[in-house]
PDB file of C-alpha atoms and ligand atoms in Angstrom:
ATOM      1  CA  MET G1366     -18.646   3.722   6.590  1.00  0.00           C
ATOM      2  CA  PRO G1367     -16.234   0.798   6.242  1.00  0.00           C
ATOM      3  CA  LYS G1368     -12.635   1.905   6.823  1.00  0.00           C
ATOM      4  CA  ILE G1369      -9.710   1.140   4.497  1.00  0.00           C
ATOM      5  CA  LEU G1370      -6.259   1.366   6.033  1.00  0.00           C
ATOM      6  CA  ILE G1371      -3.658   2.550   3.498  1.00  0.00           C
ATOM      7  CA  LEU G1372      -0.197   1.645   4.766  1.00  0.00           C
ATOM      8  CA  ASN G1373       3.125   2.828   3.416  1.00  0.00           C
ATOM      9  CA  GLY G1374       6.567   1.554   4.289  1.00  0.00           C
ATOM     10  CA  PRO G1375      10.065   3.025   4.438  1.00  0.00           C
ATOM     11  CA  ASN G1376      11.063   6.098   2.432  1.00  0.00           C
ATOM     12  CA  LEU G1377       7.618   6.633   0.947  1.00  0.00           C
ATOM     13  CA  ASN G1378       7.467   9.866   2.965  1.00  0.00           C
ATOM     14  CA  LEU G1379       9.925  11.109   0.291  1.00  0.00           C
ATOM     15  CA  LEU G1380       7.396  10.731  -2.517  1.00  0.00           C
ATOM     16  CA  GLY G1381       7.385  13.856  -4.659  1.00  0.00           C
ATOM     17  CA  ALA G1382      10.663  15.086  -3.180  1.00  0.00           C
ATOM     18  CA  ARG G1383      13.243  12.880  -4.924  1.00  0.00           C
ATOM     19  CA  GLN G1384      13.588  10.582  -7.968  1.00  0.00           C
ATOM     20  CA  PRO G1385      10.493  11.931  -9.794  1.00  0.00           C
ATOM     21  CA  GLU G1386      11.526   9.912 -12.870  1.00  0.00           C
ATOM     22  CA  ILE G1387      10.743   6.747 -10.885  1.00  0.00           C
ATOM     23  CA  TYR G1388       8.135   7.820  -8.340  1.00  0.00           C
ATOM     24  CA  GLY G1389       6.490  10.892  -9.914  1.00  0.00           C
ATOM     25  CA  ARG G1390       5.846  14.337  -8.444  1.00  0.00           C
ATOM     26  CA  GLU G1391       2.880  13.697  -6.167  1.00  0.00           C
ATOM     27  CA  THR G1392       3.510  13.661  -2.424  1.00  0.00           C
ATOM     28  CA  LEU G1393       2.046  11.213   0.065  1.00  0.00           C
ATOM     29  CA  ASP G1394      -0.193  14.060   1.307  1.00  0.00           C
ATOM     30  CA  ASP G1395      -1.518  14.390  -2.259  1.00  0.00           C
ATOM     31  CA  VAL G1396      -2.203  10.631  -2.267  1.00  0.00           C
ATOM     32  CA  ALA G1397      -3.999  10.868   1.092  1.00  0.00           C
ATOM     33  CA  ALA G1398      -6.196  13.711  -0.219  1.00  0.00           C
ATOM     34  CA  ALA G1399      -7.028  11.866  -3.475  1.00  0.00           C
ATOM     35  CA  CYS G1400      -7.925   8.702  -1.538  1.00  0.00           C
ATOM     36  CA  ALA G1401     -10.054  10.595   0.991  1.00  0.00           C
ATOM     37  CA  SER G1402     -11.973  12.337  -1.792  1.00  0.00           C
ATOM     38  CA  LEU G1403     -12.550   9.178  -3.854  1.00  0.00           C
ATOM     39  CA  GLY G1404     -13.307   7.230  -0.688  1.00  0.00           C
ATOM     40  CA  THR G1405     -16.188   9.581   0.114  1.00  0.00           C
ATOM     41  CA  SER G1406     -17.835   8.870  -3.252  1.00  0.00           C
ATOM     42  CA  LEU G1407     -17.251   5.124  -2.838  1.00  0.00           C
ATOM     43  CA  GLY G1408     -18.673   5.076   0.685  1.00  0.00           C
ATOM     44  CA  LEU G1409     -15.294   4.262   2.223  1.00  0.00           C
ATOM     45  CA  ASP G1410     -13.440   5.948   5.037  1.00  0.00           C
ATOM     46  CA  THR G1411      -9.673   6.074   4.419  1.00  0.00           C
ATOM     47  CA  ASP G1412      -6.789   6.255   6.863  1.00  0.00           C
ATOM     48  CA  LEU G1413      -3.358   6.652   5.227  1.00  0.00           C
ATOM     49  CA  ARG G1414      -0.251   6.088   7.330  1.00  0.00           C
ATOM     50  CA  GLN G1415       3.496   5.812   6.682  1.00  0.00           C
ATOM     51  CA  SER G1416       6.308   4.418   8.780  1.00  0.00           C
ATOM     52  CA  ASN G1417       9.980   3.691   8.248  1.00  0.00           C
ATOM     53  CA  HIS G1418       9.787   0.970  10.918  1.00  0.00           C
ATOM     54  CA  GLU G1419       8.798  -2.629  10.264  1.00  0.00           C
ATOM     55  CA  GLY G1420       7.419  -3.202  13.792  1.00  0.00           C
ATOM     56  CA  GLN G1421       5.189  -0.135  13.527  1.00  0.00           C
ATOM     57  CA  LEU G1422       3.695  -1.474  10.299  1.00  0.00           C
ATOM     58  CA  VAL G1423       3.125  -4.859  11.977  1.00  0.00           C
ATOM     59  CA  ASP G1424       1.408  -3.104  14.925  1.00  0.00           C
ATOM     60  CA  TRP G1425      -0.896  -1.170  12.580  1.00  0.00           C
ATOM     61  CA  ILE G1426      -1.818  -4.337  10.660  1.00  0.00           C
ATOM     62  CA  GLN G1427      -2.651  -6.110  13.932  1.00  0.00           C
ATOM     63  CA  GLU G1428      -4.699  -3.100  15.055  1.00  0.00           C
ATOM     64  CA  ALA G1429      -6.650  -3.274  11.771  1.00  0.00           C
ATOM     65  CA  ARG G1430      -8.235  -6.557  12.896  1.00  0.00           C
ATOM     66  CA  GLY G1431     -11.642  -5.375  14.056  1.00  0.00           C
ATOM     67  CA  THR G1432     -11.186  -1.723  12.988  1.00  0.00           C
ATOM     68  CA  ALA G1433     -10.587  -1.838   9.204  1.00  0.00           C
ATOM     69  CA  ALA G1434     -12.541  -3.593   6.451  1.00  0.00           C
ATOM     70  CA  GLY G1435      -9.546  -3.800   4.102  1.00  0.00           C
ATOM     71  CA  ILE G1436      -5.867  -2.924   3.778  1.00  0.00           C
ATOM     72  CA  VAL G1437      -4.084  -1.263   0.863  1.00  0.00           C
ATOM     73  CA  ILE G1438      -0.353  -1.593   1.429  1.00  0.00           C
ATOM     74  CA  ASN G1439       2.791  -0.349  -0.242  1.00  0.00           C
ATOM     75  CA  PRO G1440       5.382  -1.966   2.001  1.00  0.00           C
ATOM     76  CA  GLY G1441       8.297  -0.215   0.232  1.00  0.00           C
ATOM     77  CA  ALA G1442      11.518  -2.236   0.464  1.00  0.00           C
ATOM     78  CA  TYR G1443       9.941  -4.467   3.159  1.00  0.00           C
ATOM     79  CA  THR G1444       7.955  -5.973   0.269  1.00  0.00           C
ATOM     80  CA  HIS G1445      11.054  -7.955  -0.622  1.00  0.00           C
ATOM     81  CA  THR G1446      12.264  -8.864   2.875  1.00  0.00           C
ATOM     82  CA  SER G1447       9.533  -8.957   5.494  1.00  0.00           C
ATOM     83  CA  ILE G1448       8.091 -12.260   6.661  1.00  0.00           C
ATOM     84  CA  ALA G1449       6.834 -10.343   9.734  1.00  0.00           C
ATOM     85  CA  ILE G1450       4.565  -8.166   7.586  1.00  0.00           C
ATOM     86  CA  LEU G1451       3.373 -11.235   5.665  1.00  0.00           C
ATOM     87  CA  ASP G1452       2.551 -13.023   8.947  1.00  0.00           C
ATOM     88  CA  ALA G1453       0.630  -9.991  10.246  1.00  0.00           C
ATOM     89  CA  LEU G1454      -1.359  -9.735   6.989  1.00  0.00           C
ATOM     90  CA  ASN G1455      -2.137 -13.463   7.183  1.00  0.00           C
ATOM     91  CA  ALA G1456      -3.824 -12.793  10.540  1.00  0.00           C
ATOM     92  CA  PHE G1457      -6.069 -10.119   8.951  1.00  0.00           C
ATOM     93  CA  ASP G1458      -9.367 -11.404   7.536  1.00  0.00           C
ATOM     94  CA  GLY G1459     -10.365  -8.686   5.031  1.00  0.00           C
ATOM     95  CA  PRO G1460      -9.100  -7.972   1.508  1.00  0.00           C
ATOM     96  CA  VAL G1461      -5.485  -6.879   1.037  1.00  0.00           C
ATOM     97  CA  ILE G1462      -4.259  -5.045  -2.060  1.00  0.00           C
ATOM     98  CA  GLU G1463      -0.536  -4.498  -2.655  1.00  0.00           C
ATOM     99  CA  VAL G1464       0.484  -1.303  -4.446  1.00  0.00           C
ATOM    100  CA  HIS G1465       3.797  -0.268  -5.970  1.00  0.00           C
ATOM    101  CA  VAL G1466       4.233   3.146  -7.519  1.00  0.00           C
ATOM    102  CA  SER G1467       6.979   1.935  -9.862  1.00  0.00           C
ATOM    103  CA  ASN G1468       6.908  -1.082 -12.151  1.00  0.00           C
ATOM    104  CA  VAL G1469       8.954  -3.398  -9.932  1.00  0.00           C
ATOM    105  CA  HIS G1470       9.277  -5.892 -12.820  1.00  0.00           C
ATOM    106  CA  ARG G1471      11.219  -3.422 -14.940  1.00  0.00           C
ATOM    107  CA  ARG G1472      13.815  -2.748 -12.238  1.00  0.00           C
ATOM    108  CA  GLU G1473      16.424  -4.801 -10.355  1.00  0.00           C
ATOM    109  CA  ASP G1474      15.753  -8.542 -10.079  1.00  0.00           C
ATOM    110  CA  PHE G1475      15.474  -8.381  -6.271  1.00  0.00           C
ATOM    111  CA  ARG G1476      12.357  -6.207  -6.601  1.00  0.00           C
ATOM    112  CA  ARG G1477      10.523  -8.960  -8.493  1.00  0.00           C
ATOM    113  CA  HIS G1478       9.956 -11.094  -5.412  1.00  0.00           C
ATOM    114  CA  SER G1479       7.310 -10.017  -2.895  1.00  0.00           C
ATOM    115  CA  TYR G1480       6.486 -11.792   0.366  1.00  0.00           C
ATOM    116  CA  VAL G1481       3.330  -9.676   0.600  1.00  0.00           C
ATOM    117  CA  SER G1482       2.055 -11.017  -2.742  1.00  0.00           C
ATOM    118  CA  LEU G1483       1.653 -14.425  -1.067  1.00  0.00           C
ATOM    119  CA  ARG G1484      -1.240 -12.855   0.876  1.00  0.00           C
ATOM    120  CA  ALA G1485      -2.457 -10.030  -1.382  1.00  0.00           C
ATOM    121  CA  ASP G1486      -5.783 -10.437  -3.193  1.00  0.00           C
ATOM    122  CA  GLY G1487      -4.421  -8.212  -5.949  1.00  0.00           C
ATOM    123  CA  VAL G1488      -1.239  -6.353  -6.904  1.00  0.00           C
ATOM    124  CA  ILE G1489      -0.939  -3.009  -8.707  1.00  0.00           C
ATOM    125  CA  ALA G1490       2.466  -1.861  -9.964  1.00  0.00           C
ATOM    126  CA  GLY G1491       3.720   0.780 -12.367  1.00  0.00           C
ATOM    127  CA  PHE G1492       0.681   3.086 -12.420  1.00  0.00           C
ATOM    128  CA  GLY G1493       2.405   5.788 -10.390  1.00  0.00           C
ATOM    129  CA  THR G1494       0.531   7.157  -7.410  1.00  0.00           C
ATOM    130  CA  GLU G1495      -2.720   6.523  -9.310  1.00  0.00           C
ATOM    131  CA  GLY G1496      -2.248   2.922  -8.141  1.00  0.00           C
ATOM    132  CA  TYR G1497      -3.619   3.881  -4.735  1.00  0.00           C
ATOM    133  CA  THR G1498      -6.934   5.148  -6.091  1.00  0.00           C
ATOM    134  CA  LEU G1499      -7.182   2.150  -8.420  1.00  0.00           C
ATOM    135  CA  ALA G1500      -6.739  -0.078  -5.368  1.00  0.00           C
ATOM    136  CA  LEU G1501      -9.463   1.849  -3.549  1.00  0.00           C
ATOM    137  CA  ARG G1502     -11.893   1.320  -6.445  1.00  0.00           C
ATOM    138  CA  ARG G1503     -11.231  -2.406  -6.258  1.00  0.00           C
ATOM    139  CA  MET G1504     -11.752  -2.286  -2.485  1.00  0.00           C
ATOM    140  CA  ALA G1505     -15.208  -0.821  -3.098  1.00  0.00           C
ATOM    141  CA  SER G1506     -16.079  -4.016  -5.011  1.00  0.00           C
ATOM    142  CA  LEU G1507     -14.667  -6.298  -2.332  1.00  0.00           C
ATOM    143  CA  VAL G1508     -15.904  -4.712   0.897  1.00  0.00           C
ATOM    144  CA  PRO G1509     -19.532  -5.095   2.008  1.00  0.00           C
ATOM    145  CA  GLY G1510     -21.289  -1.772   2.575  1.00  0.00           C
ATOM    146  CA  ALA G1511     -19.274   0.248   0.011  1.00  0.00           C
ATOM    147  CA  LYS G1512     -20.681   1.818  -3.171  1.00  0.00           C
ATOM    148  CA  PRO G1513     -18.733   0.448  -6.150  1.00  0.00           C
ATOM    149  CA  GLY G1514     -18.621   2.957  -9.046  1.00  0.00           C
TER     150      GLY G1514
HETATM  151  O1  CA2 A2077       7.485   1.167  -6.375  1.00  0.00           O
HETATM  152  C1  CA2 A2077       7.195   1.167  -5.175  1.00  0.00           C
HETATM  153  O2  CA2 A2077       6.185   1.694  -4.717  1.00  0.00           O
HETATM  154  C2  CA2 A2077       8.168   0.524  -4.185  1.00  0.00           C
HETATM  155  O3  CA2 A2077       7.416  -0.123  -3.188  1.00  0.00           O
HETATM  156  C3  CA2 A2077       8.965   1.674  -3.595  1.00  0.00           C
HETATM  157  C4  CA2 A2077      10.085   1.225  -2.666  1.00  0.00           C
HETATM  158  C5  CA2 A2077      10.950   0.156  -3.327  1.00  0.00           C
HETATM  159  O4  CA2 A2077      11.901  -0.334  -2.394  1.00  0.00           O
HETATM  160  C6  CA2 A2077      10.111  -0.999  -3.845  1.00  0.00           C
HETATM  161  O5  CA2 A2077      10.964  -1.926  -4.489  1.00  0.00           O
HETATM  162  C7  CA2 A2077       9.084  -0.502  -4.833  1.00  0.00           C
HETATM  163  C8  CA2 A2077      10.982   2.403  -2.306  1.00  0.00           C
HETATM  164  C9  CA2 A2077      10.266   3.581  -1.769  1.00  0.00           C
HETATM  165  C10 CA2 A2077      11.179   4.756  -1.859  1.00  0.00           C
HETATM  166  O6  CA2 A2077      10.393   5.876  -2.100  1.00  0.00           O
HETATM  167  C11 CA2 A2077      11.025   6.996  -2.506  1.00  0.00           C
HETATM  168  C12 CA2 A2077      10.224   7.975  -3.035  1.00  0.00           C
HETATM  169  C13 CA2 A2077      10.797   9.131  -3.489  1.00  0.00           C
HETATM  170  C14 CA2 A2077      12.155   9.311  -3.396  1.00  0.00           C
HETATM  171  C15 CA2 A2077      12.955   8.338  -2.861  1.00  0.00           C
HETATM  172  C16 CA2 A2077      12.380   7.169  -2.398  1.00  0.00           C
END
């Protein structure tokens, strides 16, 4: 089955633990389980990872060349700062979907700019953690060998 790498940046390990009014009550483990289950019905293997370190995220994106068919990424605050993550994504050939749990356009101005959006094939924001499964459904339409619903 084609593999989709689901990457998460800094502080997203705190999902479900703090600020539920912004980020909801689901944990990243809940997201991983929901993606794995949906992935099975879509014919996609999923691999969800989180790191607080920019270089680790860059390493995983580089590793995805040749091992993953697509990347779903919530880069956390690196969304707004990281040219390194943008460069790494530009070296990846498959589809890239950017996810934000919160509606970044209804928050501080600095959250409205995303380096990653310069590369992303699509952006999902403000749908809570459901954004990850929505991204996976879109991946099933974009990746050869999947079973779109
Ligand atoms: O809305 C998103 O998904 C963000 O990518 C989350 C980032 C933020 O810097 C982006 O602007 C938008 C922050 C992730 C922090 O996650 C937490 C989750 C629960 C509690 C505290 C932080």
